[in-house]
Amino acid sequence: MSKAEEKEKTENAEKHEWEPKIVGFLCRWCSYAGADLAGSSRIEYPPNVRVIRVPCSGRVNPLHVLRAFRKGADAVLVAGCHPGDCHYSEGNYYARRRLDVLKELLEFIGIEPERFRLEWCSASEARRFADVITEVTGQVKKLGPLNPKENKNG
Amino acid sequence: MPRIGVFICHCGINIEKTVDTAKVAEAARSFPGVVFAADYKYMCSDPGQNMILDAIREYNLDRIVVGACSPSLHEPTFQACVAKADLNPYFFEMANLREQVSWVTHDREMATEKAIQAVRMAVAKAGKSEPLASQSLPITKKALVIGGGISGIQAALDIAEAGFPVILVEREPSIGGRMAQLDKTFPTLDCSACILTPKMVEAARNPNITIHTYAEVENVAGFIGNFEVTIRKKARSIDMSKCTGCGVCYEKCPVKVPNKFEEGTGERKAIYVPFPQAVPNKPVIDREVCLHFTKGKCGICAKMCPAEAVVYNQEDEVITEKVGAIIVATGFDLFDTKRYEEYAGGAHPDMITSLQFERLINASGPTQGKLRRPSDGKEPETIVFIQCVGSRDDKMGRPYCSRICCMYTAKQTILVREKFPNARIFVFFMDIRTAGKNYEEFCRRAIEDYNAEYIRGRVSKIYPSGDKLIVEGSDTILGRPVEIAADLVVLAAGAEARADAKDLARMLGIQTDQYNFFSEAHAKLRPVETMTGGIFLAGACQFPRDIPDCVASASASAAKALALFGKPELASLPTVAKVDESRCSGCMACLSVCPYSAVTMEEVKNKSGGIREVARVNPGVCQGCGACAAACNAGVIDLLGYTNEQIACQVDAALL
Amino acid sequence: MDKSKNLRETAKTLLSEGAVKSIIGYKKGRFPFYLQPAIIKDPEEAASLVFTPLSRQNLVSFIKKAAKPVGVVVKGCDLRSLVDLLQEHQIGRGDVRIIGVTCAGVLKGDALEHDPRFKPAEIKDVVEDDGRIKVITSSGEFEMPEDSMMEKCRSCSVHAPYLYDDLIGGGEPGKAPGPPAYPGVEEIEKMTPGEKRAFWLDMFSRCIRCNACRQACPLCFCEECVMDEAKPRWVTAEVDPVENLFAHLIRIYHSAGRCVSCGECERACPVGIPLSLLYNKAAKEVNELFGYNPGVDPEAQPAMLTYRLEDPECKSCLGGRNL
């Protein structure tokens, strides 16, 4: 195999490497704005997150998180304003309670903790947003796909 | 089946550079419900918008999805655009292909793939969208101000001067509040009464202001623009229309009790005017101590009154008022210094609070302004001021700084020095906090020109010895213990929330912080609004504030009320929560988590004729956070514009 | 004291004096080894009520359907679900007469069936005698071993109810219970993620989606279950281990901060899925994270409907830490 062929082969392999699907619920006031700022600041991060814009992390119904995993998400991220900064004053505190419990339940049925994440990310924390996505993507790539149907043995 | 049109913007080269927009449009054509898809250089431009309008006509589109920049930028632009074609603005969805795709992804293939996903999700959401509309709500252009201290007076005056009626409710017999108790004010040393009383009189004279003193707000119902408040006017036992305020009645009253206005340093009668400049300057009978009420005898005041204004059998009067805005200006309480048991067991006649000091040095106070030791009436030679009593003290549950004490203590040292040129004046402090216009200069004057001896350190113990109080502390700068034999000790009591603040918060449906001070809607950007629309905060009920800050916040809250009154009517938010009452089991989880008290419990008739309780959302009050929709186990309450179904469809589309 | 006698007298008085319109209790079933729930309205029917170590079922589930004011026979453990219903406005305190019964424990569903000492057909009665459970059969009396009692009874701290209007069986009123034990939860927690998934998928491969668990749950009071909702359809009717597991996760999440570990779901499950493990896991987390013990204080706010500023941050999250 020539070097050029080899290079093409590795490039192809890289291109067709398995890419995790991450569903991100972002509060429109803080985290979604933080993600926008990452864009305006041209901070690159992996393209694996599919963003759902919600008014508040407190709007995120844990059933939607369950649905995401059921439908094949490899990881789910919920991001909202830092405690004390919620646009609606207290939505993120409710989110924290709900998702804390949900996370424990997910772990209990065998969904690794790295696959579900609640994050606080303000409208100014563009770098932090990009870093979170980068970190989650990296962690999930290491874990491999979560397909409860085919992946019975982990 | 909806007929969805998809428009992909190049944003010049901003999106096109990394996203193959033609390919995205091509992919969109296969999404369920999509009947038209196109890409264009600048969707937000006039030609771009016209393209949307033309397509709506030509293809009979009823849902529009634009893949372009962030919705925070152009969502309103495109909503207005579709409205021109008589489509409901909420039939529009936006996919963020610039900030969240092209600008953060360099690989063109991956970016294009991500863009296709984003558009697929927007299409899925749009397919489930429903028309939303705001409701028009009327506004009662009248304000209620709760609390007649300087903040309440200022807010009432500002609103009244703008031409709107104001009801000012004060629970004490006179307006004036804390400021009326003060002697001089920092940093100018002008007399508190001299600047306050004209305002009190102005408020009383203003035809737009109705003052109810000796009255309390008993209930608040309704919502922004449309509150209904119930006010209890306690029986004063005086016919206010007859009373001339001549004062004969209280001269002759035989009962003497400590005067709350004087912080217990002086006495008043059972029938009394709390202080000479009171507004209204008419007495009230304290029924708990008046002999006529406690023993059934006496009646001197009625006999003495030349106007026959004493009415023993007067009853409380309950009135209701409709108002559009409420300003809460209920002020603060003083920390109970008795909790410091290491300070002479909590109490000693010669250990007074800073507010008692104000009364003792005030010319109209119980000593006519002659500062004497309460125990024996001697002139004090050594006076010790102790700061942070009930401030910045975790173990007392008061970790916050009360903000006013450094300045008033400096002022009090100057007042002492003016009376006693030879006295020794000590101040124990933790830090001196004098941020404010001319504040630091003022404090330096107290130290340098008035020779107040400032000692940095906490006082650990105070105990009586002979006729002195021994103050033991440490000087943490010099690192040595300090012991001072004082004639008078003044404790700079911190400010705390009113003891009943929580009750009022509940009545109003507003929030309190961990110290029971009322919470503002946003610490930085909405500092005088509460989370409940139409209710604003003024003064020290929100956090300890000095007079200039109180006045500023009062005027700010008045401006907020006036901004509301300036509108012809209110438009409610369209994306609010909605209850499917037929499926509601009335568990009231939504009510529990609603930060705005927008949910109420209502009784409805069952199919079988029985009564059951269900939740109902007031769309005028709801701010659309959706906490309720996530709390409802049955999915009965949902958030319009972000419904469970819409989000579920987005999730599904994201994972296809 | 004969609890059944005591109960009948109380029930009769309550009904005849009009203090309640109906009473939910236990009566003998067709066979002497099981009891069935009874809703009675006539004072004369009170004579049919019993309370024995077979009074397993949590009768609070029937409360919404009964004519109010309703008297309900509750064990200390059942009381907790009633407290939750009070918290969640499903019944007013004035509409329910709490007929508390002191209870030494009840038998497991299959305890009598598998006892080698006697045949079910020989059983004449099951009684509690001084804290012990005795089975009276045609071939003699047998004392039941401790492990014949339900799991929750063996670690029970609420033998006597702590909130009641009438107390059957005498004795001291109970104390508000601490958090229950969460038997078996730790063993699962120790598994690897793969083992957990395998374990649960195996368990839920048995599920036939009969919804008996939901039917039995005293706290499933929604007018229409979210799982039956069409917009969106949260669960499909597909009987598949993964779908089954996720369908149950919805119920389990909804139980958080409310579930009082009564075990009715597991008791009702016809295919023996250890549902309590999941519900107890949720209860355990709610307790550990927020210090909340459901079904104790009728005035308290259920854990998921409130918050504290100092609630713990989500474990894997950065919680303010910079990356």
PDB file of C-alpha atoms in Angstrom, chain A residues 61-67 69-71 82-83 89-90 93-94 96-120 125 127-128 130-133 135 145-146 148-149 151-154, chain C residues 185 188-189 193-194 196-198 200-201 226 232-234 238 240-243 245-246 249-250 252-254 256 277-278 281-282 285-286 289-290 302-323:
ATOM      1  CA  ASN A  61     -39.119  16.983  31.897  1.00  0.00           C
ATOM      2  CA  PRO A  62     -37.075  13.985  33.049  1.00  0.00           C
ATOM      3  CA  LEU A  63     -39.291  11.948  30.751  1.00  0.00           C
ATOM      4  CA  HIS A  64     -37.647  13.722  27.830  1.00  0.00           C
ATOM      5  CA  VAL A  65     -34.261  12.610  29.079  1.00  0.00           C
ATOM      6  CA  LEU A  66     -35.496   9.050  29.383  1.00  0.00           C
ATOM      7  CA  ARG A  67     -36.941   9.316  25.903  1.00  0.00           C
ATOM      8  CA  PHE A  69     -31.851   7.428  25.926  1.00  0.00           C
ATOM      9  CA  ARG A  70     -34.632   5.161  24.767  1.00  0.00           C
ATOM     10  CA  LYS A  71     -34.403   6.542  21.250  1.00  0.00           C
ATOM     11  CA  HIS A  82     -25.827  28.769  37.633  1.00  0.00           C
ATOM     12  CA  PRO A  83     -27.644  28.406  40.957  1.00  0.00           C
ATOM     13  CA  SER A  89     -35.388  32.619  40.042  1.00  0.00           C
ATOM     14  CA  GLU A  90     -35.687  28.987  40.978  1.00  0.00           C
ATOM     15  CA  TYR A  93     -32.989  24.395  41.697  1.00  0.00           C
ATOM     16  CA  TYR A  94     -35.927  22.207  40.752  1.00  0.00           C
ATOM     17  CA  ARG A  96     -31.070  20.015  40.073  1.00  0.00           C
ATOM     18  CA  ARG A  97     -33.329  17.972  42.364  1.00  0.00           C
ATOM     19  CA  ARG A  98     -35.120  16.191  39.562  1.00  0.00           C
ATOM     20  CA  LEU A  99     -32.061  15.408  37.523  1.00  0.00           C
ATOM     21  CA  ASP A 100     -29.969  14.392  40.534  1.00  0.00           C
ATOM     22  CA  VAL A 101     -32.510  11.679  41.237  1.00  0.00           C
ATOM     23  CA  LEU A 102     -32.873  10.761  37.582  1.00  0.00           C
ATOM     24  CA  LYS A 103     -29.135  10.420  37.249  1.00  0.00           C
ATOM     25  CA  GLU A 104     -29.012   7.971  40.140  1.00  0.00           C
ATOM     26  CA  LEU A 105     -31.803   5.940  38.604  1.00  0.00           C
ATOM     27  CA  LEU A 106     -30.047   5.857  35.245  1.00  0.00           C
ATOM     28  CA  GLU A 107     -26.887   4.698  36.915  1.00  0.00           C
ATOM     29  CA  PHE A 108     -28.846   2.033  38.741  1.00  0.00           C
ATOM     30  CA  ILE A 109     -30.089   0.495  35.509  1.00  0.00           C
ATOM     31  CA  GLY A 110     -26.620   0.565  34.029  1.00  0.00           C
ATOM     32  CA  ILE A 111     -26.323   3.873  32.210  1.00  0.00           C
ATOM     33  CA  GLU A 112     -22.873   5.159  33.071  1.00  0.00           C
ATOM     34  CA  PRO A 113     -22.770   8.458  34.951  1.00  0.00           C
ATOM     35  CA  GLU A 114     -20.696  10.044  32.182  1.00  0.00           C
ATOM     36  CA  ARG A 115     -23.660   9.694  29.870  1.00  0.00           C
ATOM     37  CA  PHE A 116     -25.897  12.064  31.725  1.00  0.00           C
ATOM     38  CA  ARG A 117     -24.818  15.452  32.767  1.00  0.00           C
ATOM     39  CA  LEU A 118     -26.396  18.486  34.343  1.00  0.00           C
ATOM     40  CA  GLU A 119     -24.255  21.558  33.857  1.00  0.00           C
ATOM     41  CA  TRP A 120     -24.389  25.173  34.845  1.00  0.00           C
ATOM     42  CA  GLU A 125     -19.122  30.941  29.528  1.00  0.00           C
ATOM     43  CA  ARG A 127     -15.308  28.382  26.551  1.00  0.00           C
ATOM     44  CA  ARG A 128     -16.881  26.351  29.291  1.00  0.00           C
ATOM     45  CA  ALA A 130     -17.284  24.134  24.347  1.00  0.00           C
ATOM     46  CA  ASP A 131     -15.180  22.349  26.954  1.00  0.00           C
ATOM     47  CA  VAL A 132     -18.188  20.512  28.363  1.00  0.00           C
ATOM     48  CA  ILE A 133     -19.204  19.274  24.917  1.00  0.00           C
ATOM     49  CA  GLU A 135     -15.327  16.419  27.459  1.00  0.00           C
ATOM     50  CA  PRO A 145     -22.395   3.281  22.008  1.00  0.00           C
ATOM     51  CA  LEU A 146     -25.249   2.912  24.427  1.00  0.00           C
ATOM     52  CA  PRO A 148     -29.548  -1.087  25.317  1.00  0.00           C
ATOM     53  CA  LYS A 149     -30.943  -3.424  22.704  1.00  0.00           C
ATOM     54  CA  ASN A 151     -25.413  -3.869  24.216  1.00  0.00           C
ATOM     55  CA  LYS A 152     -26.701  -6.217  26.864  1.00  0.00           C
ATOM     56  CA  ASN A 153     -23.284  -7.038  28.207  1.00  0.00           C
ATOM     57  CA  GLY A 154     -22.002  -3.526  28.446  1.00  0.00           C
TER      58      GLY A 154
ATOM     59  CA  VAL C 185     -30.374  -1.886  46.671  1.00  0.00           C
ATOM     60  CA  ILE C 188     -27.278  -3.814  42.630  1.00  0.00           C
ATOM     61  CA  GLU C 189     -25.296  -0.619  43.119  1.00  0.00           C
ATOM     62  CA  PRO C 193     -22.968  -0.914  34.356  1.00  0.00           C
ATOM     63  CA  GLY C 194     -22.985  -3.910  32.044  1.00  0.00           C
ATOM     64  CA  LYS C 196     -26.835  -3.847  35.780  1.00  0.00           C
ATOM     65  CA  ARG C 197     -28.129  -3.576  32.252  1.00  0.00           C
ATOM     66  CA  ALA C 198     -28.063  -7.328  31.842  1.00  0.00           C
ATOM     67  CA  TRP C 200     -32.603  -5.378  34.467  1.00  0.00           C
ATOM     68  CA  LEU C 201     -33.156  -6.359  30.862  1.00  0.00           C
ATOM     69  CA  VAL C 226     -49.007   9.761  31.358  1.00  0.00           C
ATOM     70  CA  PRO C 232     -46.767  12.607  23.009  1.00  0.00           C
ATOM     71  CA  ARG C 233     -46.872   8.854  23.161  1.00  0.00           C
ATOM     72  CA  TRP C 234     -44.299   8.280  25.897  1.00  0.00           C
ATOM     73  CA  GLU C 238     -44.401  -2.933  22.268  1.00  0.00           C
ATOM     74  CA  ASP C 240     -39.778  -5.576  24.600  1.00  0.00           C
ATOM     75  CA  PRO C 241     -37.291  -5.609  27.494  1.00  0.00           C
ATOM     76  CA  VAL C 242     -35.918  -2.131  26.744  1.00  0.00           C
ATOM     77  CA  GLU C 243     -39.320  -0.566  26.190  1.00  0.00           C
ATOM     78  CA  LEU C 245     -37.679  -0.988  31.358  1.00  0.00           C
ATOM     79  CA  PHE C 246     -38.120   2.575  30.143  1.00  0.00           C
ATOM     80  CA  LEU C 249     -38.577   4.116  34.698  1.00  0.00           C
ATOM     81  CA  ILE C 250     -41.303   6.696  34.097  1.00  0.00           C
ATOM     82  CA  ILE C 252     -40.188   5.043  39.137  1.00  0.00           C
ATOM     83  CA  TYR C 253     -39.139   8.608  38.478  1.00  0.00           C
ATOM     84  CA  HIS C 254     -42.668   9.749  39.255  1.00  0.00           C
ATOM     85  CA  ALA C 256     -39.424   9.847  43.704  1.00  0.00           C
ATOM     86  CA  LEU C 277     -35.465  -2.457  44.286  1.00  0.00           C
ATOM     87  CA  LEU C 278     -36.077   0.345  41.816  1.00  0.00           C
ATOM     88  CA  LYS C 281     -33.446   3.144  44.985  1.00  0.00           C
ATOM     89  CA  ALA C 282     -35.385   6.318  44.189  1.00  0.00           C
ATOM     90  CA  GLU C 285     -31.582   8.795  46.834  1.00  0.00           C
ATOM     91  CA  VAL C 286     -34.288  11.231  47.831  1.00  0.00           C
ATOM     92  CA  LEU C 289     -29.687  13.762  48.712  1.00  0.00           C
ATOM     93  CA  PHE C 290     -32.422  15.837  50.294  1.00  0.00           C
ATOM     94  CA  PRO C 302     -42.983  16.334  48.740  1.00  0.00           C
ATOM     95  CA  ALA C 303     -39.268  16.381  47.942  1.00  0.00           C
ATOM     96  CA  MET C 304     -39.492  16.990  44.221  1.00  0.00           C
ATOM     97  CA  LEU C 305     -41.773  19.967  44.665  1.00  0.00           C
ATOM     98  CA  THR C 306     -39.374  22.000  46.682  1.00  0.00           C
ATOM     99  CA  TYR C 307     -35.645  22.672  46.894  1.00  0.00           C
ATOM    100  CA  ARG C 308     -32.973  24.028  49.138  1.00  0.00           C
ATOM    101  CA  LEU C 309     -30.236  26.379  48.048  1.00  0.00           C
ATOM    102  CA  GLU C 310     -27.720  23.997  49.534  1.00  0.00           C
ATOM    103  CA  ASP C 311     -28.958  20.900  47.695  1.00  0.00           C
ATOM    104  CA  PRO C 312     -26.025  18.800  46.477  1.00  0.00           C
ATOM    105  CA  GLU C 313     -24.730  19.392  42.996  1.00  0.00           C
ATOM    106  CA  CYS C 314     -25.262  16.607  40.510  1.00  0.00           C
ATOM    107  CA  LYS C 315     -22.436  14.135  41.062  1.00  0.00           C
ATOM    108  CA  SER C 316     -20.672  14.090  37.706  1.00  0.00           C
ATOM    109  CA  CYS C 317     -21.215  17.753  37.036  1.00  0.00           C
ATOM    110  CA  LEU C 318     -18.597  20.373  37.357  1.00  0.00           C
ATOM    111  CA  GLY C 319     -20.852  22.475  39.529  1.00  0.00           C
ATOM    112  CA  GLY C 320     -18.899  25.649  38.966  1.00  0.00           C
ATOM    113  CA  ARG C 321     -15.506  24.004  38.661  1.00  0.00           C
ATOM    114  CA  ASN C 322     -13.599  25.153  35.611  1.00  0.00           C
ATOM    115  CA  LEU C 323     -12.486  22.593  33.118  1.00  0.00           C
TER     116      LEU C 323
END
